[in-house]
Coordinates of C-alpha atoms in Angstrom, one line a residue:
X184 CA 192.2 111.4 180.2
X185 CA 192.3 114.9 177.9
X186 CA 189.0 116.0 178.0
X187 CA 187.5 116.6 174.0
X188 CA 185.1 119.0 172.8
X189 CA 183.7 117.0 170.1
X190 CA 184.6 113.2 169.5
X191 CA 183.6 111.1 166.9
X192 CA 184.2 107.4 166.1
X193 CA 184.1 104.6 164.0
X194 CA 181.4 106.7 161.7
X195 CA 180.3 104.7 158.5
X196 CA 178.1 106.2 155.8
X197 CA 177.0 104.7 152.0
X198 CA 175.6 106.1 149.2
X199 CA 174.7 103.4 146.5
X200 CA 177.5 102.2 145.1
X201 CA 180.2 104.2 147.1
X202 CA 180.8 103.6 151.1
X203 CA 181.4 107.9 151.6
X204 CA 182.8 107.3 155.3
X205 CA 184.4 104.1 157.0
X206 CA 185.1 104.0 160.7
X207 CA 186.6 107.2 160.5
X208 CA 187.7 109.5 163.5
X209 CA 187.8 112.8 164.8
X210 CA 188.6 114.4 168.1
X211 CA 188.8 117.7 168.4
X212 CA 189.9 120.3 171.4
X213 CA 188.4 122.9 172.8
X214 CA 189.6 126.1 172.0
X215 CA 191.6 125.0 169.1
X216 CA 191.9 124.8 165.4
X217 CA 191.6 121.1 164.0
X218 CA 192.3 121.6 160.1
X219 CA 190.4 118.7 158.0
X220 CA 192.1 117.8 154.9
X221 CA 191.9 115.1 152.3
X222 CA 191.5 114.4 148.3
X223 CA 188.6 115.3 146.9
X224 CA 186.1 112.4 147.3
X225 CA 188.2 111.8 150.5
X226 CA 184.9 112.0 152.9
X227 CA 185.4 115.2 154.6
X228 CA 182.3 117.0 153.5
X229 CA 180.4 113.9 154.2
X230 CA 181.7 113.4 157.8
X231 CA 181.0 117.4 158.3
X232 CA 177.2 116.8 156.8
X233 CA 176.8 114.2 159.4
X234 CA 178.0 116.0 161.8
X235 CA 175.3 119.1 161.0
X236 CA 172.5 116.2 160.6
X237 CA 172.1 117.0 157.2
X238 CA 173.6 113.1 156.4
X239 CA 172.8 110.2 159.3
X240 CA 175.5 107.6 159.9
X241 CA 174.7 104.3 159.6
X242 CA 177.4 103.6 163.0
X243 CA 179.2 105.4 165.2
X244 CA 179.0 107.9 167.8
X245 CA 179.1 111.1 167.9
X246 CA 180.5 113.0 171.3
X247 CA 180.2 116.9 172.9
X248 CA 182.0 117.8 175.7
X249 CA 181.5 114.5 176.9
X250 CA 178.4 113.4 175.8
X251 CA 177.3 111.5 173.8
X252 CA 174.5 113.2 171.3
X253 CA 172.2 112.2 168.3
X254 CA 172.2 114.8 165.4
X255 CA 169.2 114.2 163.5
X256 CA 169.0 117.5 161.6
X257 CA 170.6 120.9 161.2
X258 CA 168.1 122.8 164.0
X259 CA 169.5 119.6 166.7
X260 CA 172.3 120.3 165.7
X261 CA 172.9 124.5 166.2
X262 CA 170.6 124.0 169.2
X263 CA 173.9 121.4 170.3
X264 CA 175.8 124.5 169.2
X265 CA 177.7 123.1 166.3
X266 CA 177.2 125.5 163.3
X267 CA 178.7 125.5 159.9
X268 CA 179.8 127.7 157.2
X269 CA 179.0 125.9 153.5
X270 CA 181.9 125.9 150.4
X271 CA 178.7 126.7 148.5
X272 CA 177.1 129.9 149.9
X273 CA 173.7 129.8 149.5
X274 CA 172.1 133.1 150.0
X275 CA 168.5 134.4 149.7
X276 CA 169.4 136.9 147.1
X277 CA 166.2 139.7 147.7
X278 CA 166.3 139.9 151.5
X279 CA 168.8 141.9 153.3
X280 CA 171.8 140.7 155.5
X281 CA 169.8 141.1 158.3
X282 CA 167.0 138.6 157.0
X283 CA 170.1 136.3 156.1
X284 CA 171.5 136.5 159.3
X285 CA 168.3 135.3 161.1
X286 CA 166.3 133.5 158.9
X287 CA 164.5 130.6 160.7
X288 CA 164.5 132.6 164.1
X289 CA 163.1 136.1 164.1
X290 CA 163.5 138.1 166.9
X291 CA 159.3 139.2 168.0
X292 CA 157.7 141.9 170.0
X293 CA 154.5 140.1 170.6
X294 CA 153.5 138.2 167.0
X295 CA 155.2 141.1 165.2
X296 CA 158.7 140.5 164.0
X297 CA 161.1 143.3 165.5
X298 CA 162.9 144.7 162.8
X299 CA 164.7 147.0 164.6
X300 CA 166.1 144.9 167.0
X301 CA 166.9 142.7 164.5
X302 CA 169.0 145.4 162.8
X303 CA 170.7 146.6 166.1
X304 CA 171.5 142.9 166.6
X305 CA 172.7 142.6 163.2
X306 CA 175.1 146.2 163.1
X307 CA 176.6 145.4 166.6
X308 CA 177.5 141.4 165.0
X309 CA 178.6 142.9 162.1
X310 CA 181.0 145.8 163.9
X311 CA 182.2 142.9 166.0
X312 CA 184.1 141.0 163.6
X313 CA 184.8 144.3 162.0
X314 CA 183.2 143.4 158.9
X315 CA 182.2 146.9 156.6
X316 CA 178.9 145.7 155.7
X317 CA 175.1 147.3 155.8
X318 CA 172.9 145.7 157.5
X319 CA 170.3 146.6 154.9
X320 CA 172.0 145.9 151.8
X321 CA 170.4 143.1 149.6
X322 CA 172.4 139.6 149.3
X323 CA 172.2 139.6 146.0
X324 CA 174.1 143.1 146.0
X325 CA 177.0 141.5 147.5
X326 CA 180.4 140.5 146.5
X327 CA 181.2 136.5 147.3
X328 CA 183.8 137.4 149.4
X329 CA 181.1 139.7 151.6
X330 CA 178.8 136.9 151.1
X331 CA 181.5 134.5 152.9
X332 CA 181.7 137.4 155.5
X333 CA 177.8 137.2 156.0
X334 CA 178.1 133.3 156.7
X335 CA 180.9 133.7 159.0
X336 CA 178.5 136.9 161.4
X337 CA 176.1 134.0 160.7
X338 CA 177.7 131.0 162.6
X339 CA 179.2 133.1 164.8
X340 CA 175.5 134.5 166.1
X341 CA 174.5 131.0 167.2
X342 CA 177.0 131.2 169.8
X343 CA 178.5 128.0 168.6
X344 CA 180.5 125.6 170.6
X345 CA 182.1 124.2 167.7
X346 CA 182.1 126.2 163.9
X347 CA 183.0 124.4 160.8
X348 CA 184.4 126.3 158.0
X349 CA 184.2 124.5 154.6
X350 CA 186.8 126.5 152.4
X351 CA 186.2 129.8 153.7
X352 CA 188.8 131.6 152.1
X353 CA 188.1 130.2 148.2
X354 CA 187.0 133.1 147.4
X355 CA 189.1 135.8 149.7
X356 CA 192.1 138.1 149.1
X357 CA 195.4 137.9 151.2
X358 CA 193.9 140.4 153.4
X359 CA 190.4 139.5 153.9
X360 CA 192.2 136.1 155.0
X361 CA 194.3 137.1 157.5
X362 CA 191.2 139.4 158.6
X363 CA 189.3 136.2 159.1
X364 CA 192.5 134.0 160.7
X365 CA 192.4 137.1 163.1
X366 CA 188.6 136.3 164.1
X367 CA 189.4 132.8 164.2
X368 CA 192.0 133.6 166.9
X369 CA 189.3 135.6 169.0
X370 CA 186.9 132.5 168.7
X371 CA 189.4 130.6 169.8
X372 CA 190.2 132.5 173.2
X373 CA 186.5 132.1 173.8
X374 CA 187.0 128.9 173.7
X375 CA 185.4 128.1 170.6
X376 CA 186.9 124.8 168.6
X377 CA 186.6 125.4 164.5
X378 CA 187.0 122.3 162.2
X379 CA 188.7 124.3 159.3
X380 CA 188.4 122.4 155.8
X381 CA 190.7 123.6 152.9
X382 CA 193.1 122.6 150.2
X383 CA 195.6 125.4 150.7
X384 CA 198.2 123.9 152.6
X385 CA 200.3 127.0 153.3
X386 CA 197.4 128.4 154.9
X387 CA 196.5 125.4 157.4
X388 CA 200.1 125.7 158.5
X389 CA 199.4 129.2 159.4
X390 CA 195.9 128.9 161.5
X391 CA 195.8 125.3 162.3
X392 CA 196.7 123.6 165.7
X393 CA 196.5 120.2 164.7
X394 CA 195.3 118.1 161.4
X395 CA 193.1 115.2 160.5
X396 CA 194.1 113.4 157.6
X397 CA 191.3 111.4 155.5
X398 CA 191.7 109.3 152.3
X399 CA 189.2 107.2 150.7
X400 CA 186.5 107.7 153.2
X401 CA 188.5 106.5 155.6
X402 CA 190.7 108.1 158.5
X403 CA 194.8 108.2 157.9
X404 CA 196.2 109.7 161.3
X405 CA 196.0 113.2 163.2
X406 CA 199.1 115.2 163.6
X407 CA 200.1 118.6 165.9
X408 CA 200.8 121.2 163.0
X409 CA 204.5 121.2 164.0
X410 CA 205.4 117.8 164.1
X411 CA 204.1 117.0 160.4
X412 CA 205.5 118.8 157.0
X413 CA 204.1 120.1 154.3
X414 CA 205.8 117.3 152.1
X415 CA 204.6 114.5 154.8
X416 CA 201.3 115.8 154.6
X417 CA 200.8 115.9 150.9
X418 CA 202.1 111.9 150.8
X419 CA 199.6 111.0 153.9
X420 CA 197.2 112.9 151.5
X421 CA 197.6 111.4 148.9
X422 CA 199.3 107.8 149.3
X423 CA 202.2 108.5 147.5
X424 CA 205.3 110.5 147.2
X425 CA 204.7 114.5 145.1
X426 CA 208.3 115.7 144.3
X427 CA 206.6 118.6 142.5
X428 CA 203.1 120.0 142.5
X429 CA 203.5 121.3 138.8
X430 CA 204.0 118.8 136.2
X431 CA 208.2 119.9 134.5
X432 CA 207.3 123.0 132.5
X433 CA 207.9 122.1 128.5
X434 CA 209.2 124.5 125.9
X435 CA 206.2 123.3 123.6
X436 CA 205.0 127.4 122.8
X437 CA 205.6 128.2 118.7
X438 CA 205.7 131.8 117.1
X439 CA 202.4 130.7 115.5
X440 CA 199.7 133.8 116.8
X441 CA 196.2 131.9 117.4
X442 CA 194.8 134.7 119.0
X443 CA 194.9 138.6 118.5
X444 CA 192.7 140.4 121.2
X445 CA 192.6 143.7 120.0
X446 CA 191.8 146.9 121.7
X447 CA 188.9 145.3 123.6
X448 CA 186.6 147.3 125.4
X449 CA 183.4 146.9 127.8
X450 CA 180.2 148.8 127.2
X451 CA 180.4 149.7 130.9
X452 CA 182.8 152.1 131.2
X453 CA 183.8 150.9 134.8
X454 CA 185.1 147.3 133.7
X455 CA 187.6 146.6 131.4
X456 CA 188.8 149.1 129.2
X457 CA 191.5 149.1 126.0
X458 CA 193.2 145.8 126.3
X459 CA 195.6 143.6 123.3
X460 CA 197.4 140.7 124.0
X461 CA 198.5 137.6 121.5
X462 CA 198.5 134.3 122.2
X463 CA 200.2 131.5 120.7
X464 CA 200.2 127.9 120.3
X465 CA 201.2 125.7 122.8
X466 CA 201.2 128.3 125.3
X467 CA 199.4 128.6 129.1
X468 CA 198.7 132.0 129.5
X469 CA 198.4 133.3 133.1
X470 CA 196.1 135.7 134.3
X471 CA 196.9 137.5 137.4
X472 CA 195.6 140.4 139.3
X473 CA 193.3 141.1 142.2
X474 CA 189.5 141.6 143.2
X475 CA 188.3 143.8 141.0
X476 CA 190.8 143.8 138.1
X477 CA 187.7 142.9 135.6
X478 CA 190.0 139.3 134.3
X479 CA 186.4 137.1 134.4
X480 CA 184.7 140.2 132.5
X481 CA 187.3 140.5 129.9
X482 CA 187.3 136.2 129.6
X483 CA 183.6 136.4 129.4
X484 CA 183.4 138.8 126.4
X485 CA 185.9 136.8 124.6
X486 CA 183.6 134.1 125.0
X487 CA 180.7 136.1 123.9
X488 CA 179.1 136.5 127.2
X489 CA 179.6 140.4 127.9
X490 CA 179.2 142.7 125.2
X491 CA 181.7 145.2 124.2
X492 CA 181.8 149.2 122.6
X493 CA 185.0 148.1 120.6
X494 CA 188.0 145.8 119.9
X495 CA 188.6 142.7 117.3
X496 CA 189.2 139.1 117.7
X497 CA 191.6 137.2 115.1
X498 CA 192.0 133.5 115.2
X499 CA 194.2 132.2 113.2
X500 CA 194.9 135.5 110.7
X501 CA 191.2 135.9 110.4
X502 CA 188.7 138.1 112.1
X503 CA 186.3 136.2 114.1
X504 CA 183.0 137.5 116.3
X505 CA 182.2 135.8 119.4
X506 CA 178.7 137.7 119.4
X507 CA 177.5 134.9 121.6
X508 CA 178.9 131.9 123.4
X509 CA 177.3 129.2 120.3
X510 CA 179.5 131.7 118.2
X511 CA 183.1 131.3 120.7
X512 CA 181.9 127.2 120.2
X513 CA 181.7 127.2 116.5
X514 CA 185.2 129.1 116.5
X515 CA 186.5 126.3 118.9
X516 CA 186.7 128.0 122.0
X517 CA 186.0 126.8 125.4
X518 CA 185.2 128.5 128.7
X519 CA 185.3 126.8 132.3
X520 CA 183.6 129.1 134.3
X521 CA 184.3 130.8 137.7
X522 CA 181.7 129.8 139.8
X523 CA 181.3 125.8 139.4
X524 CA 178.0 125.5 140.4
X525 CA 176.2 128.7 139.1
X526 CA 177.1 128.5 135.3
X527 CA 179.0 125.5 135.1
X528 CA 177.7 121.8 136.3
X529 CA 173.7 120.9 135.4
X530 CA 172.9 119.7 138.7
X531 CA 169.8 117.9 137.8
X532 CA 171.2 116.2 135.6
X533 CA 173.9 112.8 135.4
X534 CA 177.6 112.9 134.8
X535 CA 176.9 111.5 131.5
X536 CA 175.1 114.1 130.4
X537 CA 176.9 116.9 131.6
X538 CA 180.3 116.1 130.3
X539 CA 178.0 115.4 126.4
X540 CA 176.3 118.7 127.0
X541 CA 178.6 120.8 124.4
X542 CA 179.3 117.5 122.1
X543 CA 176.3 116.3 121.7
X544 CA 176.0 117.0 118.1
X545 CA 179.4 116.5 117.3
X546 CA 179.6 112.7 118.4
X547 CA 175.8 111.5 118.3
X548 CA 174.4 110.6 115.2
X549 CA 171.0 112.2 114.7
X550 CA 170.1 111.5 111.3
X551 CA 167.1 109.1 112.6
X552 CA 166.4 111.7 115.3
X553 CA 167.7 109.4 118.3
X554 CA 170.7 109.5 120.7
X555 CA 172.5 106.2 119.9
X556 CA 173.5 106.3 123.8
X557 CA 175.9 103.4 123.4
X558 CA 178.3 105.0 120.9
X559 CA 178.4 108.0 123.3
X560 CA 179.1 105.4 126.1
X561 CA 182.6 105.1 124.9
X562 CA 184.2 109.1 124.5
X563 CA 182.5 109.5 128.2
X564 CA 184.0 106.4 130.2
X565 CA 187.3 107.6 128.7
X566 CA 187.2 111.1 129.4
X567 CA 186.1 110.0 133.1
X568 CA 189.3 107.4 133.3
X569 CA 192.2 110.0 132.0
X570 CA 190.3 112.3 134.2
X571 CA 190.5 110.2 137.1
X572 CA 186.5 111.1 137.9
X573 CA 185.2 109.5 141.0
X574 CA 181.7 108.9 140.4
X575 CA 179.4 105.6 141.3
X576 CA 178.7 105.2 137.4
X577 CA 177.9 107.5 134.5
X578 CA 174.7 107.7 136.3
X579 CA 175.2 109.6 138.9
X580 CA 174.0 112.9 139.5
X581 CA 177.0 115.4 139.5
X582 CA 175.1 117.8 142.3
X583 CA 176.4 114.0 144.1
X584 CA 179.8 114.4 143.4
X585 CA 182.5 116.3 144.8
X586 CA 183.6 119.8 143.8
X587 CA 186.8 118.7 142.6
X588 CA 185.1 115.6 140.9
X589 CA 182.5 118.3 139.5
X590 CA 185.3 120.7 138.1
X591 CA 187.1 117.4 136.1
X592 CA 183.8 116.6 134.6
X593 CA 183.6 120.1 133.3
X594 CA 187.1 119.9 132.1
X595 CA 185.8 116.6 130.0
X596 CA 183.0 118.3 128.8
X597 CA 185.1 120.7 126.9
X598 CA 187.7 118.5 126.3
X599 CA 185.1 116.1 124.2
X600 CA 184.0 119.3 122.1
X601 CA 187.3 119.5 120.7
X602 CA 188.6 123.2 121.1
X603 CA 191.7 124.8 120.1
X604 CA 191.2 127.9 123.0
X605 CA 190.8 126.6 126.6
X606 CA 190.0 129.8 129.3
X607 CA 190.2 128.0 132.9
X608 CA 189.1 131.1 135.0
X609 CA 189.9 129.9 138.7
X610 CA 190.0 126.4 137.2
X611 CA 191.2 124.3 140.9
X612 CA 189.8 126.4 142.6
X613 CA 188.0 123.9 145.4
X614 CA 190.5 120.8 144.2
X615 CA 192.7 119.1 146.0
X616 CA 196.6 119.3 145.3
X617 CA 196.1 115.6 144.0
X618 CA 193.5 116.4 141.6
X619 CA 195.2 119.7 141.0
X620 CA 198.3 117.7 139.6
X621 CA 196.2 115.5 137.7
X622 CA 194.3 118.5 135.8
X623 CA 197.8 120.5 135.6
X624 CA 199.2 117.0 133.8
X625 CA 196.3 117.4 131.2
X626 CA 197.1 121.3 130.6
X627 CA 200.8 120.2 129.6
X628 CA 199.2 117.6 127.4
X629 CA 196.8 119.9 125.3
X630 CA 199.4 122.8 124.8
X631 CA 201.5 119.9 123.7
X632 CA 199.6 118.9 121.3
X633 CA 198.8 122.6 119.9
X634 CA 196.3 123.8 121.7
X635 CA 196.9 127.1 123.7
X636 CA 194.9 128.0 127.3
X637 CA 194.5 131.0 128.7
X638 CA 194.1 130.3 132.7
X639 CA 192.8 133.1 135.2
X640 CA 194.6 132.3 138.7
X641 CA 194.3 134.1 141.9
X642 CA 197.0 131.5 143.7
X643 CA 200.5 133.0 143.0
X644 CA 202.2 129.3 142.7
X645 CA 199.7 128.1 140.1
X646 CA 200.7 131.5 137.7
X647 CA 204.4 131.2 138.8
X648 CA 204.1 127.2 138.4
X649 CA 202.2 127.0 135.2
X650 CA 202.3 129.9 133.1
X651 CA 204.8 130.4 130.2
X652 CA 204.1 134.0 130.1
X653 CA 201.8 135.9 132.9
X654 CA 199.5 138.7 131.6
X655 CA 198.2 141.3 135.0
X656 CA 195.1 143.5 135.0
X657 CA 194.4 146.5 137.5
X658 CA 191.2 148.2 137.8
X659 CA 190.5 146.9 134.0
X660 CA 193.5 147.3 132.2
X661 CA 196.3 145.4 131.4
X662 CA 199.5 146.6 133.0
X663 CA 202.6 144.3 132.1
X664 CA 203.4 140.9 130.6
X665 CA 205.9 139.2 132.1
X666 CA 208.0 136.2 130.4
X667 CA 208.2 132.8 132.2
X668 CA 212.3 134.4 133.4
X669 CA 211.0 137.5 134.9
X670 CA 208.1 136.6 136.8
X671 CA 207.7 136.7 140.5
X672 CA 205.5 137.0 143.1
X673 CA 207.1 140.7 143.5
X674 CA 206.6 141.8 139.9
X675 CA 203.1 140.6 139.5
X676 CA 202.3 142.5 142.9
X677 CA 203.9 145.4 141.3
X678 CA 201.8 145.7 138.5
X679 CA 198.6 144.0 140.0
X680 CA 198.2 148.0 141.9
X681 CA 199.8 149.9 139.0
X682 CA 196.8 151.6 138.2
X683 CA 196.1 151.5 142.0
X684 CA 194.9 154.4 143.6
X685 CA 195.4 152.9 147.7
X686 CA 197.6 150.0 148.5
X687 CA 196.3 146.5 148.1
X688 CA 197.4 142.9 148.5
X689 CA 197.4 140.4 145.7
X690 CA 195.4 137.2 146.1
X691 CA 196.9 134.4 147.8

């Protein structure tokens, strides 16, 4: 009988209104990599929470190396020696990596805490996984993808038997991936098993060993990685047969200019710098480049979030000024955000009212001074059905929801406010190739209907896939635009490190 690091089965969990896990299965081997992967709102996070006692199960059992164990928080659980790496880093800003690293368990001389031991602990960790880091640097300093590098020394230092990575490389170049695929592979001759969540499938066939597939809460099947395809995998995902992961590209783009970005310039002279570009009607813009290339600085002053020393905006043959983001609204803009949960979702508040938050005044009628919640009611559960939104009811709290539920909500905020400009900066980023179609289909149907989006992209397929022309930024400044014919993955890496002074990869 094969011997399992950690086993679980026939685990249930509810939530009112939604039943998040049934009877599903795991079984993971030591010294392996077990990829996790599933819709959003499949139950994968959930499963991992109960695992890391943050969520209890109301049955099933839960095994390690044998035995069976009862998680009943995160401390039983790293004690156990499962740890786990969060999609949603959560840092304490103004302490340094070292206080991040071991928060919660100090080392002491006597009742004093040893800083310096702390910090030889933490340089030696850090040199370990070869990460080019300071031990003294403040979190809030830090890049996300050195914050992601921080989590990783982190679950790492508990010595874990078993680490789970939640989308570690969301936020990660090509080569800060394959530097963390290579520390997975030293984990794993120490015999350390990692349950590795993410929606890339390209990558899970590159680090993965075998593959549990979940829909609906429940469990589907496992697989070895080589006796299951991409295609097989996407229909075991998803329940039904993808032909294409982009929606058939449609010639839909006029010669009408709804956009002029002239000459547009930061105040700080280290972000972006000169830039013009049209864009037209019915058109998806891509935005490529790579860390660094100031593309969510330049969308954020366009918006009216960054200011600028020069440069113009005309919409429509007339000069507009996006001094503010209420200002980018009024002119019919719309801006989905990079980081979801920083400046996008409300996470206090329901689903309702976050997708109402930029419409409110356009559908309510306030002339009495009240919310006539009921005619609202209507524009919301209809947003939430085209947008295929997985919620318990209108309700529900979106913090509650998934992060690809979370990111359709935010498209059907902006979708109810009516814009004529969408920017989607890293829009399914965190989404599932399902939900990924789903919002692709809804792109094709806006520029259809005359609308025209300009969407950042650090994954090459989605710019290849989705862009009728692709516009790439270096170091702050536009370099080329390439027509739907001429682009490739070689061309946009070509001018991604024009401006390059050292050689760098493009993002995945």
């Amino acid at each position: 009988m094969e011997q399992y690091r950690l086993k679980v089965s026939n685990i249930s969990k509810s939530f009112p209104g939604v039943k998040a896990l049934d009877h599903v299965q795991l079984e993971v081997k030591p010294g392996s990599v077990h990829a996790l992967i599933g819709e959003n709102g499949a139950g994968k996070s959930t499963l991992m929470k109960c695992l890391f006692g943050l969520y209890h199960p109301e049955e099933g059992t839960i095994e390690l190396d044998g035995e069976p164990v009862e998680i009943d928080n995160p401390h039983t659980a790293l004690k156990l020696g499962i740890s786990m790496i969060h999609q949603e880093l959560n840092p304490i800003p103004y302490r340094n990596i070292t206080d991040n690293i071991w928060v919660g368990r100090f080392e002491k001389k006597g009742v004093i805490v040893d800083e310096a031991k702390m910090r030889s602990m933490t340089e030696k960790l850090l040199k370990d996984l070869d990460f080019d880091i300071s031990p003294d640097v403040l979190a809030k300093d830090l890049s996300v993808s050195q914050l992601q590098a921080v989590e990783i020394a982190k679950a790492v230092s508990y010595n874990a038997k078993v680490i789970i990575m939640d989308e570690p490389t969301s936020s990660l170049t090509v080569a800060e991936t394959q530097h963390l695929f290579q520390i997975i592979k030293r984990l794993k001759e120490e015999g350390r098993s990692i349950i590795y969540i993410s929606h890339k499938l390209e990558e899970i066939f590159e680090v993965a060993d075998e593959i549990t597939v979940m829909r609906d809460g429940q469990y589907v099947g496992k697989w070895a990685i080589s006796d299951i395809t991409i295609d097989e995998l996407i229909h075991q995902m998803v329940g039904r047969d993808m032909e294409e992961r982009f929606p058939p590209a449609e010639d839909v783009v006029t010669n009408d200019v709804i956009l002029k970005v002239n000459d547009f310039t930061s105040v700080d002279e280290h972000s972006f710098q000169h830039v013009s570009f049209e864009l037209h009607k019915g058109e998806i813009l891509g935005v490529g480049g790579l860390v660094g290339a100031q593309r969510t600085e330049l969308m954020e002053a366009i918006f009216g979030l960054r200011k600028i020393s020069s440069g113009t905006l005309t919409m429509n043959g007339n000069e507009i000024h996006n001094n503010t983001p209420q200002d980018a609204i009024r002119n019919k803009f719309a801006l989905l955000t990079e980081e979801r949960r920083a400046t996008g979702i409300i996470p206090m508040l329901s689903v309702w009212d976050n997708i109402l938050a930029v419409a409110y005044r356009k559908l309510a009628n306030n002339i009495i001074g009240f919310i006539d919640k009921k005619k609202l009611n209507e524009p919301v559960e209809t947003v939430c059905k085209d947008l295929d939104v997985r919620t318990a009811s209108m309700d529900t709290l979106i913090k509650n929801l998934s992060g690809g539920n979370q990111q359709k909500v935010l498209v059907g905020r902006w979708l109810l406010s009516d814009c004529d400009i969408l920017i989607l900066d890293e829009l399914t980023r965190g989404v599932d190739v399902g939900a990924k179609y789903e919002i692709y289909k809804i792109m094709r149907d806006l520029v259809r209907k005359g609308k025209a989006i300009i969407m950042v992209s650090s994954e090459m397929p989605e710019l290849l896939g989705m862009s009728d022309r692709v516009m790439v930024m270096c170091e702050g400044r536009l370099s080329g635009i390439l027509n739907r014919e001429e682009v490739t993955q070689e061309e946009v890496m070509k001018f991604a490190t024009r401006f390059s002074n050292k050689a760098k990869e493009v993002i995945s």
